[in-house]
């Protein structure tokens, strides 16, 4: 799948851009299915909004339970002062997460492919498990910023193995909020982890795996400052961008009239330890599956 130069680039930069990885028909069917899922979805009372802003990160029950389900999260700017949506539901959703690759046949077919499994093997990911997926809308006009972060903050393993596969479902440009990355930034340490603490009605201290969350700082070195310390990854639809789990990356708000749909899959190695304090926990009846089970 990859030649030596591409593997070297990935090791050096912490990311790899692979144009034309997905056929247009497969992009169209995933996009169509994502809109269908949104149309069929009924929001709960908590009206889960997704933001990566540290101060306001909403760890609702919907968010914490979404590792084993399919849930839609609103854009923070989707609601007017009267609490009503400005736009139709399918133009108000920030993302769908986080287990559609194991629960929906269209997402499952897109995710578990021989090509992606071969790519993961080329990159040295041993026994890859598909931990989560997200369909990100980056809606026209209101698509929210995703603050500069390292994916290992949210999906930590010992040792760190998380690898992101970011599929451009639509063209991604500076205008509509493309990815930006810090080349070589994956060779710096992990700054913080996002962890569950406490439990309902329980004490905070030492109770890992509960349903409160916090960020725990491991290394106070600031992450690169966007956009000056980062490079834009403007890519056409069908491109796959692979991201090392320690690579600092960011995407800006989308104030353009064009959406920027993307689908992401995060894999970890089955050989690494996955702690009970990670925010994302799977229920026992939905075990993680290997990316390469299609090839078995
Ligand atoms: Fe990320």
PDB file of C-alpha atoms and ligand atoms in Angstrom:
ATOM      1  CA  UNK A   1       0.000   0.000   0.000  1.00  0.00           C
ATOM      2  CA  UNK A   2       2.703   2.520   0.988  1.00  0.00           C
ATOM      3  CA  UNK A   3       6.246   2.885  -0.338  1.00  0.00           C
ATOM      4  CA  UNK A   4       9.232   3.500   1.924  1.00  0.00           C
ATOM      5  CA  UNK A   5       9.235   7.253   1.207  1.00  0.00           C
ATOM      6  CA  UNK A   6       5.635   7.617   2.354  1.00  0.00           C
ATOM      7  CA  UNK A   7       6.318   5.664   5.546  1.00  0.00           C
ATOM      8  CA  UNK A   8       9.367   7.850   6.173  1.00  0.00           C
ATOM      9  CA  UNK A   9       7.288  11.010   5.649  1.00  0.00           C
ATOM     10  CA  UNK A  10       4.746   9.759   8.175  1.00  0.00           C
ATOM     11  CA  UNK A  11       7.474   9.042  10.726  1.00  0.00           C
ATOM     12  CA  UNK A  12       9.034  12.495  10.139  1.00  0.00           C
ATOM     13  CA  UNK A  13       5.921  14.654   9.955  1.00  0.00           C
ATOM     14  CA  UNK A  14       3.397  12.728  12.065  1.00  0.00           C
ATOM     15  CA  UNK A  15       0.836  12.844   9.283  1.00  0.00           C
ATOM     16  CA  UNK A  16       0.369  11.519   5.784  1.00  0.00           C
ATOM     17  CA  UNK A  17      -1.915  12.818   3.012  1.00  0.00           C
ATOM     18  CA  UNK A  18      -3.223  10.184   0.587  1.00  0.00           C
ATOM     19  CA  UNK A  19      -5.315  11.664  -2.258  1.00  0.00           C
ATOM     20  CA  UNK A  20      -7.962   9.575  -4.049  1.00  0.00           C
ATOM     21  CA  UNK A  21      -8.164   6.981  -1.294  1.00  0.00           C
ATOM     22  CA  UNK A  22     -11.973   6.756  -1.476  1.00  0.00           C
ATOM     23  CA  UNK A  23     -14.104   6.424  -4.610  1.00  0.00           C
ATOM     24  CA  UNK A  24     -16.699   9.178  -5.232  1.00  0.00           C
ATOM     25  CA  UNK A  25     -19.596   6.692  -5.004  1.00  0.00           C
ATOM     26  CA  UNK A  26     -18.479   5.602  -1.517  1.00  0.00           C
ATOM     27  CA  UNK A  27     -18.199   9.242  -0.403  1.00  0.00           C
ATOM     28  CA  UNK A  28     -21.722   9.887  -1.643  1.00  0.00           C
ATOM     29  CA  UNK A  29     -23.240   6.881   0.105  1.00  0.00           C
ATOM     30  CA  UNK A  30     -21.618   7.735   3.447  1.00  0.00           C
ATOM     31  CA  UNK A  31     -22.748  11.368   3.171  1.00  0.00           C
ATOM     32  CA  UNK A  32     -26.284  10.302   2.331  1.00  0.00           C
ATOM     33  CA  UNK A  33     -26.390   7.840   5.229  1.00  0.00           C
ATOM     34  CA  UNK A  34     -25.075  10.465   7.686  1.00  0.00           C
ATOM     35  CA  UNK A  35     -27.906  12.829   6.752  1.00  0.00           C
ATOM     36  CA  UNK A  36     -30.413   9.959   7.121  1.00  0.00           C
ATOM     37  CA  UNK A  37     -29.119   9.189  10.613  1.00  0.00           C
ATOM     38  CA  UNK A  38     -29.535  12.849  11.596  1.00  0.00           C
ATOM     39  CA  UNK A  39     -33.054  13.019  10.166  1.00  0.00           C
ATOM     40  CA  UNK A  40     -34.065   9.891  12.092  1.00  0.00           C
ATOM     41  CA  UNK A  41     -32.492  11.026  15.350  1.00  0.00           C
ATOM     42  CA  UNK A  42     -34.504  12.571  18.169  1.00  0.00           C
ATOM     43  CA  UNK A  43     -32.576  14.835  20.554  1.00  0.00           C
ATOM     44  CA  UNK A  44     -32.868  14.099  24.255  1.00  0.00           C
ATOM     45  CA  UNK A  45     -33.533  16.632  26.996  1.00  0.00           C
ATOM     46  CA  UNK A  46     -29.869  17.517  27.426  1.00  0.00           C
ATOM     47  CA  UNK A  47     -29.519  18.856  23.852  1.00  0.00           C
ATOM     48  CA  UNK A  48     -25.910  17.745  23.710  1.00  0.00           C
ATOM     49  CA  UNK A  49     -23.655  20.356  22.183  1.00  0.00           C
ATOM     50  CA  UNK A  50     -20.136  19.447  21.173  1.00  0.00           C
ATOM     51  CA  UNK A  51     -17.267  21.767  21.943  1.00  0.00           C
ATOM     52  CA  UNK A  52     -13.624  21.080  22.620  1.00  0.00           C
ATOM     53  CA  UNK A  53     -13.331  24.242  24.677  1.00  0.00           C
ATOM     54  CA  UNK A  54     -11.776  23.150  27.956  1.00  0.00           C
ATOM     55  CA  UNK A  55     -13.902  25.332  30.192  1.00  0.00           C
ATOM     56  CA  UNK A  56     -17.219  24.409  28.683  1.00  0.00           C
ATOM     57  CA  UNK A  57     -16.726  20.835  27.556  1.00  0.00           C
ATOM     58  CA  UNK A  58     -20.067  19.229  28.153  1.00  0.00           C
ATOM     59  CA  UNK A  59     -19.673  15.699  29.467  1.00  0.00           C
ATOM     60  CA  UNK A  60     -23.329  14.853  29.299  1.00  0.00           C
ATOM     61  CA  UNK A  61     -24.589  11.325  29.713  1.00  0.00           C
ATOM     62  CA  UNK A  62     -25.207  11.243  25.971  1.00  0.00           C
ATOM     63  CA  UNK A  63     -21.549  12.058  25.368  1.00  0.00           C
ATOM     64  CA  UNK A  64     -20.203   9.564  27.895  1.00  0.00           C
ATOM     65  CA  UNK A  65     -22.504   6.796  26.664  1.00  0.00           C
ATOM     66  CA  UNK A  66     -21.875   7.466  22.969  1.00  0.00           C
ATOM     67  CA  UNK A  67     -18.866   5.120  22.823  1.00  0.00           C
ATOM     68  CA  UNK A  68     -21.393   2.308  22.422  1.00  0.00           C
ATOM     69  CA  UNK A  69     -24.038   4.107  20.405  1.00  0.00           C
ATOM     70  CA  UNK A  70     -24.919   6.526  17.638  1.00  0.00           C
ATOM     71  CA  UNK A  71     -25.598  10.031  18.912  1.00  0.00           C
ATOM     72  CA  UNK A  72     -25.785  13.467  17.287  1.00  0.00           C
ATOM     73  CA  UNK A  73     -24.208  16.527  18.879  1.00  0.00           C
ATOM     74  CA  UNK A  74     -25.323  20.041  17.986  1.00  0.00           C
ATOM     75  CA  UNK A  75     -23.071  22.853  16.811  1.00  0.00           C
ATOM     76  CA  UNK A  76     -22.656  25.342  19.682  1.00  0.00           C
ATOM     77  CA  UNK A  77     -24.018  28.138  17.455  1.00  0.00           C
ATOM     78  CA  UNK A  78     -27.011  26.130  16.208  1.00  0.00           C
ATOM     79  CA  UNK A  79     -29.462  27.729  18.664  1.00  0.00           C
ATOM     80  CA  UNK A  80     -30.790  31.283  18.707  1.00  0.00           C
ATOM     81  CA  UNK A  81     -31.394  33.295  21.897  1.00  0.00           C
ATOM     82  CA  UNK A  82     -34.922  31.833  21.999  1.00  0.00           C
ATOM     83  CA  UNK A  83     -33.447  28.331  22.239  1.00  0.00           C
ATOM     84  CA  UNK A  84     -34.738  27.321  18.808  1.00  0.00           C
ATOM     85  CA  UNK A  85     -32.646  26.010  15.927  1.00  0.00           C
ATOM     86  CA  UNK A  86     -31.668  28.600  13.291  1.00  0.00           C
ATOM     87  CA  UNK A  87     -31.610  25.983  10.548  1.00  0.00           C
ATOM     88  CA  UNK A  88     -33.009  22.501   9.804  1.00  0.00           C
ATOM     89  CA  UNK A  89     -31.629  19.697  11.977  1.00  0.00           C
ATOM     90  CA  UNK A  90     -29.325  18.309   9.291  1.00  0.00           C
ATOM     91  CA  UNK A  91     -27.635  21.749   9.066  1.00  0.00           C
ATOM     92  CA  UNK A  92     -27.339  22.106  12.861  1.00  0.00           C
ATOM     93  CA  UNK A  93     -25.413  18.996  13.847  1.00  0.00           C
ATOM     94  CA  UNK A  94     -21.693  19.199  14.646  1.00  0.00           C
ATOM     95  CA  UNK A  95     -21.060  15.473  14.505  1.00  0.00           C
ATOM     96  CA  UNK A  96     -22.358  11.932  14.821  1.00  0.00           C
ATOM     97  CA  UNK A  97     -20.493   9.623  17.225  1.00  0.00           C
ATOM     98  CA  UNK A  98     -19.038   7.287  18.196  1.00  0.00           C
ATOM     99  CA  UNK A  99     -19.932   3.656  17.304  1.00  0.00           C
ATOM    100  CA  UNK A 100     -21.716   3.901  13.952  1.00  0.00           C
ATOM    101  CA  UNK A 101     -18.911   1.813  12.408  1.00  0.00           C
ATOM    102  CA  UNK A 102     -20.156  -1.137  14.485  1.00  0.00           C
ATOM    103  CA  UNK A 103     -23.884  -0.375  14.469  1.00  0.00           C
ATOM    104  CA  UNK A 104     -24.716   0.901  10.993  1.00  0.00           C
ATOM    105  CA  UNK A 105     -24.111  -1.245   7.881  1.00  0.00           C
ATOM    106  CA  UNK A 106     -23.153   1.669   5.595  1.00  0.00           C
ATOM    107  CA  UNK A 107     -20.596   3.016   8.063  1.00  0.00           C
ATOM    108  CA  UNK A 108     -19.382  -0.519   8.757  1.00  0.00           C
ATOM    109  CA  UNK A 109     -18.713  -1.159   5.048  1.00  0.00           C
ATOM    110  CA  UNK A 110     -16.865   2.148   4.679  1.00  0.00           C
ATOM    111  CA  UNK A 111     -14.698   1.515   7.743  1.00  0.00           C
ATOM    112  CA  UNK A 112     -13.674  -2.141   7.661  1.00  0.00           C
ATOM    113  CA  UNK A 113     -11.923  -2.392   4.318  1.00  0.00           C
ATOM    114  CA  UNK A 114      -8.939  -4.382   3.160  1.00  0.00           C
ATOM    115  CA  UNK A 115      -7.248  -1.172   1.953  1.00  0.00           C
ATOM    116  CA  UNK A 116      -7.475   0.557   5.323  1.00  0.00           C
ATOM    117  CA  UNK A 117      -6.319  -2.598   7.123  1.00  0.00           C
ATOM    118  CA  UNK A 118      -3.303  -2.859   4.786  1.00  0.00           C
ATOM    119  CA  UNK A 119      -2.485   0.797   5.329  1.00  0.00           C
ATOM    120  CA  UNK A 120      -2.604   0.395   9.118  1.00  0.00           C
ATOM    121  CA  UNK A 121      -0.290  -2.614   8.836  1.00  0.00           C
ATOM    122  CA  UNK A 122       2.158  -0.616   6.674  1.00  0.00           C
ATOM    123  CA  UNK A 123       2.235   2.077   9.357  1.00  0.00           C
ATOM    124  CA  UNK A 124       3.139  -0.517  11.987  1.00  0.00           C
ATOM    125  CA  UNK A 125      -0.144  -0.577  13.895  1.00  0.00           C
ATOM    126  CA  UNK A 126      -0.193  -4.042  15.447  1.00  0.00           C
ATOM    127  CA  UNK A 127      -3.597  -5.745  15.856  1.00  0.00           C
ATOM    128  CA  UNK A 128      -5.579  -2.548  15.192  1.00  0.00           C
ATOM    129  CA  UNK A 129      -8.904  -2.201  17.010  1.00  0.00           C
ATOM    130  CA  UNK A 130     -11.434   0.346  15.771  1.00  0.00           C
ATOM    131  CA  UNK A 131     -12.131   2.360  18.894  1.00  0.00           C
ATOM    132  CA  UNK A 132     -14.368   5.156  17.646  1.00  0.00           C
ATOM    133  CA  UNK A 133     -15.691   6.937  14.596  1.00  0.00           C
ATOM    134  CA  UNK A 134     -17.081  10.417  14.024  1.00  0.00           C
ATOM    135  CA  UNK A 135     -18.940  11.949  11.105  1.00  0.00           C
ATOM    136  CA  UNK A 136     -18.133  15.656  11.290  1.00  0.00           C
ATOM    137  CA  UNK A 137     -20.298  18.161   9.396  1.00  0.00           C
ATOM    138  CA  UNK A 138     -18.436  21.474   9.916  1.00  0.00           C
ATOM    139  CA  UNK A 139     -21.664  23.183   8.939  1.00  0.00           C
ATOM    140  CA  UNK A 140     -21.710  26.259   6.670  1.00  0.00           C
ATOM    141  CA  UNK A 141     -21.511  29.480   8.669  1.00  0.00           C
ATOM    142  CA  UNK A 142     -21.539  27.874  12.132  1.00  0.00           C
ATOM    143  CA  UNK A 143     -19.101  24.923  11.950  1.00  0.00           C
ATOM    144  CA  UNK A 144     -17.291  25.073  15.281  1.00  0.00           C
ATOM    145  CA  UNK A 145     -13.543  25.405  15.854  1.00  0.00           C
ATOM    146  CA  UNK A 146     -11.776  22.308  17.183  1.00  0.00           C
ATOM    147  CA  UNK A 147      -9.037  23.602  19.467  1.00  0.00           C
ATOM    148  CA  UNK A 148      -5.433  22.480  19.002  1.00  0.00           C
ATOM    149  CA  UNK A 149      -5.111  19.037  20.589  1.00  0.00           C
ATOM    150  CA  UNK A 150      -3.421  15.642  20.477  1.00  0.00           C
ATOM    151  CA  UNK A 151      -5.783  12.698  19.961  1.00  0.00           C
ATOM    152  CA  UNK A 152      -3.970  10.682  22.651  1.00  0.00           C
ATOM    153  CA  UNK A 153      -5.399  13.166  25.175  1.00  0.00           C
ATOM    154  CA  UNK A 154      -8.818  11.671  24.547  1.00  0.00           C
ATOM    155  CA  UNK A 155      -7.897   8.084  23.602  1.00  0.00           C
ATOM    156  CA  UNK A 156      -4.950   7.123  25.769  1.00  0.00           C
ATOM    157  CA  UNK A 157      -3.326   3.704  25.800  1.00  0.00           C
ATOM    158  CA  UNK A 158      -0.151   2.384  27.402  1.00  0.00           C
ATOM    159  CA  UNK A 159       1.941   2.630  25.304  1.00  0.00           C
ATOM    160  CA  UNK A 160       0.320   5.349  23.172  1.00  0.00           C
ATOM    161  CA  UNK A 161      -0.960   3.743  19.970  1.00  0.00           C
ATOM    162  CA  UNK A 162      -3.948   5.821  18.842  1.00  0.00           C
ATOM    163  CA  UNK A 163      -3.870   6.571  15.129  1.00  0.00           C
ATOM    164  CA  UNK A 164      -6.403   8.746  13.336  1.00  0.00           C
ATOM    165  CA  UNK A 165      -7.764   8.156   9.841  1.00  0.00           C
ATOM    166  CA  UNK A 166      -9.442  11.343   8.580  1.00  0.00           C
ATOM    167  CA  UNK A 167     -11.428  11.004   5.362  1.00  0.00           C
ATOM    168  CA  UNK A 168     -12.374  14.160   3.446  1.00  0.00           C
ATOM    169  CA  UNK A 169     -15.971  13.522   2.397  1.00  0.00           C
ATOM    170  CA  UNK A 170     -16.046  16.992   0.832  1.00  0.00           C
ATOM    171  CA  UNK A 171     -13.264  19.341  -0.310  1.00  0.00           C
ATOM    172  CA  UNK A 172     -11.492  20.840   2.720  1.00  0.00           C
ATOM    173  CA  UNK A 173     -10.029  24.332   2.289  1.00  0.00           C
ATOM    174  CA  UNK A 174      -8.792  27.108   4.560  1.00  0.00           C
ATOM    175  CA  UNK A 175     -12.115  28.805   3.889  1.00  0.00           C
ATOM    176  CA  UNK A 176     -14.351  26.019   5.175  1.00  0.00           C
ATOM    177  CA  UNK A 177     -12.213  24.900   8.113  1.00  0.00           C
ATOM    178  CA  UNK A 178      -9.649  22.338   6.884  1.00  0.00           C
ATOM    179  CA  UNK A 179      -7.278  20.503   9.219  1.00  0.00           C
ATOM    180  CA  UNK A 180      -4.059  22.244  10.259  1.00  0.00           C
ATOM    181  CA  UNK A 181      -1.136  20.284  11.705  1.00  0.00           C
ATOM    182  CA  UNK A 182       2.271  20.869  13.313  1.00  0.00           C
ATOM    183  CA  UNK A 183       4.808  18.869  11.234  1.00  0.00           C
ATOM    184  CA  UNK A 184       7.047  16.888  13.591  1.00  0.00           C
ATOM    185  CA  UNK A 185       4.954  17.875  16.606  1.00  0.00           C
ATOM    186  CA  UNK A 186       4.249  14.195  17.345  1.00  0.00           C
ATOM    187  CA  UNK A 187       7.825  13.930  18.622  1.00  0.00           C
ATOM    188  CA  UNK A 188       6.923  16.127  21.607  1.00  0.00           C
ATOM    189  CA  UNK A 189       5.245  14.752  24.709  1.00  0.00           C
ATOM    190  CA  UNK A 190       1.579  14.324  25.507  1.00  0.00           C
ATOM    191  CA  UNK A 191       0.382  17.491  27.266  1.00  0.00           C
ATOM    192  CA  UNK A 192      -2.736  16.238  29.033  1.00  0.00           C
ATOM    193  CA  UNK A 193      -5.269  13.449  29.360  1.00  0.00           C
ATOM    194  CA  UNK A 194      -9.047  13.739  29.496  1.00  0.00           C
ATOM    195  CA  UNK A 195     -10.220  11.329  32.161  1.00  0.00           C
ATOM    196  CA  UNK A 196     -13.306  10.095  33.933  1.00  0.00           C
ATOM    197  CA  UNK A 197     -13.372  10.566  37.655  1.00  0.00           C
ATOM    198  CA  UNK A 198     -15.909   9.916  40.361  1.00  0.00           C
ATOM    199  CA  UNK A 199     -19.273   8.290  39.933  1.00  0.00           C
ATOM    200  CA  UNK A 200     -22.908   9.240  40.371  1.00  0.00           C
ATOM    201  CA  UNK A 201     -23.405  10.030  44.037  1.00  0.00           C
ATOM    202  CA  UNK A 202     -19.863   8.910  44.790  1.00  0.00           C
ATOM    203  CA  UNK A 203     -16.695  10.576  45.960  1.00  0.00           C
ATOM    204  CA  UNK A 204     -14.384  12.185  43.448  1.00  0.00           C
ATOM    205  CA  UNK A 205     -11.076  11.064  44.760  1.00  0.00           C
ATOM    206  CA  UNK A 206      -9.536   8.023  43.206  1.00  0.00           C
ATOM    207  CA  UNK A 207     -12.739   6.735  41.668  1.00  0.00           C
ATOM    208  CA  UNK A 208     -11.576   6.161  38.110  1.00  0.00           C
ATOM    209  CA  UNK A 209     -14.173   5.230  35.554  1.00  0.00           C
ATOM    210  CA  UNK A 210     -16.954   7.433  36.897  1.00  0.00           C
ATOM    211  CA  UNK A 211     -19.068   9.884  34.988  1.00  0.00           C
ATOM    212  CA  UNK A 212     -17.419  13.166  35.800  1.00  0.00           C
ATOM    213  CA  UNK A 213     -14.518  14.294  33.625  1.00  0.00           C
ATOM    214  CA  UNK A 214     -11.481  16.499  33.875  1.00  0.00           C
ATOM    215  CA  UNK A 215      -8.256  17.289  32.068  1.00  0.00           C
ATOM    216  CA  UNK A 216      -5.085  16.189  33.903  1.00  0.00           C
ATOM    217  CA  UNK A 217      -1.906  18.003  32.835  1.00  0.00           C
ATOM    218  CA  UNK A 218       1.109  15.772  32.184  1.00  0.00           C
ATOM    219  CA  UNK A 219       3.413  18.328  30.544  1.00  0.00           C
ATOM    220  CA  UNK A 220       2.800  22.093  30.815  1.00  0.00           C
ATOM    221  CA  UNK A 221       4.603  22.850  27.522  1.00  0.00           C
ATOM    222  CA  UNK A 222       2.056  24.801  25.443  1.00  0.00           C
ATOM    223  CA  UNK A 223       0.743  23.235  22.262  1.00  0.00           C
ATOM    224  CA  UNK A 224       1.586  25.070  19.016  1.00  0.00           C
ATOM    225  CA  UNK A 225      -0.394  28.272  18.508  1.00  0.00           C
ATOM    226  CA  UNK A 226      -2.833  28.255  15.587  1.00  0.00           C
ATOM    227  CA  UNK A 227      -2.608  29.197  12.878  1.00  0.00           C
ATOM    228  CA  UNK A 228       0.996  30.523  12.886  1.00  0.00           C
ATOM    229  CA  UNK A 229       2.689  27.357  14.190  1.00  0.00           C
ATOM    230  CA  UNK A 230       0.699  25.018  11.940  1.00  0.00           C
ATOM    231  CA  UNK A 231       0.376  24.210   8.239  1.00  0.00           C
ATOM    232  CA  UNK A 232      -3.004  23.921   6.480  1.00  0.00           C
ATOM    233  CA  UNK A 233      -3.937  20.559   4.973  1.00  0.00           C
ATOM    234  CA  UNK A 234      -6.187  21.620   2.115  1.00  0.00           C
ATOM    235  CA  UNK A 235      -7.357  18.421   0.447  1.00  0.00           C
ATOM    236  CA  UNK A 236      -9.970  17.400  -2.124  1.00  0.00           C
ATOM    237  CA  UNK A 237     -12.830  15.030  -1.339  1.00  0.00           C
ATOM    238  CA  UNK A 238     -11.701  11.403  -1.295  1.00  0.00           C
ATOM    239  CA  UNK A 239      -8.383  12.168   0.404  1.00  0.00           C
ATOM    240  CA  UNK A 240      -7.342  10.231   3.506  1.00  0.00           C
ATOM    241  CA  UNK A 241      -5.184  12.008   6.074  1.00  0.00           C
ATOM    242  CA  UNK A 242      -3.473   9.749   8.632  1.00  0.00           C
ATOM    243  CA  UNK A 243      -2.630  11.394  11.958  1.00  0.00           C
ATOM    244  CA  UNK A 244      -0.205  10.168  14.614  1.00  0.00           C
ATOM    245  CA  UNK A 245      -1.959  10.211  17.995  1.00  0.00           C
ATOM    246  CA  UNK A 246       0.581  12.692  19.398  1.00  0.00           C
ATOM    247  CA  UNK A 247       0.393  15.145  16.481  1.00  0.00           C
ATOM    248  CA  UNK A 248      -0.968  18.583  17.474  1.00  0.00           C
ATOM    249  CA  UNK A 249      -3.760  19.548  15.078  1.00  0.00           C
ATOM    250  CA  UNK A 250      -6.534  22.110  14.863  1.00  0.00           C
ATOM    251  CA  UNK A 251      -9.389  23.259  12.665  1.00  0.00           C
ATOM    252  CA  UNK A 252     -10.908  26.712  12.490  1.00  0.00           C
ATOM    253  CA  UNK A 253     -14.543  27.781  12.490  1.00  0.00           C
ATOM    254  CA  UNK A 254     -16.319  27.535   9.164  1.00  0.00           C
ATOM    255  CA  UNK A 255     -17.772  30.930   8.258  1.00  0.00           C
ATOM    256  CA  UNK A 256     -18.030  30.017   4.567  1.00  0.00           C
ATOM    257  CA  UNK A 257     -21.277  29.043   2.820  1.00  0.00           C
ATOM    258  CA  UNK A 258     -19.886  25.530   2.142  1.00  0.00           C
ATOM    259  CA  UNK A 259     -19.914  22.585   4.538  1.00  0.00           C
ATOM    260  CA  UNK A 260     -16.779  20.531   5.155  1.00  0.00           C
ATOM    261  CA  UNK A 261     -17.891  16.977   5.896  1.00  0.00           C
ATOM    262  CA  UNK A 262     -15.268  14.526   7.146  1.00  0.00           C
ATOM    263  CA  UNK A 263     -15.317  11.036   8.627  1.00  0.00           C
ATOM    264  CA  UNK A 264     -12.760   9.974  11.183  1.00  0.00           C
ATOM    265  CA  UNK A 265     -11.818   6.565  12.517  1.00  0.00           C
ATOM    266  CA  UNK A 266      -9.481   6.140  15.477  1.00  0.00           C
ATOM    267  CA  UNK A 267      -7.662   2.864  15.985  1.00  0.00           C
ATOM    268  CA  UNK A 268      -5.580   1.585  18.888  1.00  0.00           C
ATOM    269  CA  UNK A 269      -3.458  -1.533  19.190  1.00  0.00           C
ATOM    270  CA  UNK A 270      -4.990  -4.541  20.949  1.00  0.00           C
ATOM    271  CA  UNK A 271      -1.560  -5.135  22.472  1.00  0.00           C
ATOM    272  CA  UNK A 272      -1.728  -1.873  24.484  1.00  0.00           C
ATOM    273  CA  UNK A 273      -3.503  -1.373  27.789  1.00  0.00           C
ATOM    274  CA  UNK A 274      -6.765   0.604  27.640  1.00  0.00           C
ATOM    275  CA  UNK A 275      -7.587   2.198  31.007  1.00  0.00           C
ATOM    276  CA  UNK A 276     -11.039   2.381  32.597  1.00  0.00           C
ATOM    277  CA  UNK A 277     -10.572   6.134  33.106  1.00  0.00           C
ATOM    278  CA  UNK A 278     -10.642   6.961  29.386  1.00  0.00           C
ATOM    279  CA  UNK A 279     -13.852   8.845  28.619  1.00  0.00           C
ATOM    280  CA  UNK A 280     -14.801   6.362  25.893  1.00  0.00           C
ATOM    281  CA  UNK A 281     -15.898   3.017  27.275  1.00  0.00           C
ATOM    282  CA  UNK A 282     -17.616   0.245  25.340  1.00  0.00           C
ATOM    283  CA  UNK A 283     -20.456  -1.752  26.858  1.00  0.00           C
ATOM    284  CA  UNK A 284     -19.696  -5.465  27.247  1.00  0.00           C
ATOM    285  CA  UNK A 285     -22.207  -6.452  24.563  1.00  0.00           C
ATOM    286  CA  UNK A 286     -20.390  -4.409  21.878  1.00  0.00           C
ATOM    287  CA  UNK A 287     -16.749  -5.498  21.927  1.00  0.00           C
ATOM    288  CA  UNK A 288     -14.200  -3.650  19.803  1.00  0.00           C
ATOM    289  CA  UNK A 289     -13.390  -5.326  16.494  1.00  0.00           C
ATOM    290  CA  UNK A 290     -10.158  -5.551  14.595  1.00  0.00           C
ATOM    291  CA  UNK A 291      -9.838  -3.319  11.557  1.00  0.00           C
ATOM    292  CA  UNK A 292      -8.442  -6.259   9.614  1.00  0.00           C
ATOM    293  CA  UNK A 293     -11.176  -8.743  10.506  1.00  0.00           C
ATOM    294  CA  UNK A 294     -12.443  -8.319   6.941  1.00  0.00           C
ATOM    295  CA  UNK A 295      -9.256  -9.866   5.665  1.00  0.00           C
ATOM    296  CA  UNK A 296      -9.325 -12.873   7.982  1.00  0.00           C
TER     297      UNK A 296
HETATM  298 FE1  LIG B   1      -8.290  15.132  16.613  1.00  0.00          FE
END
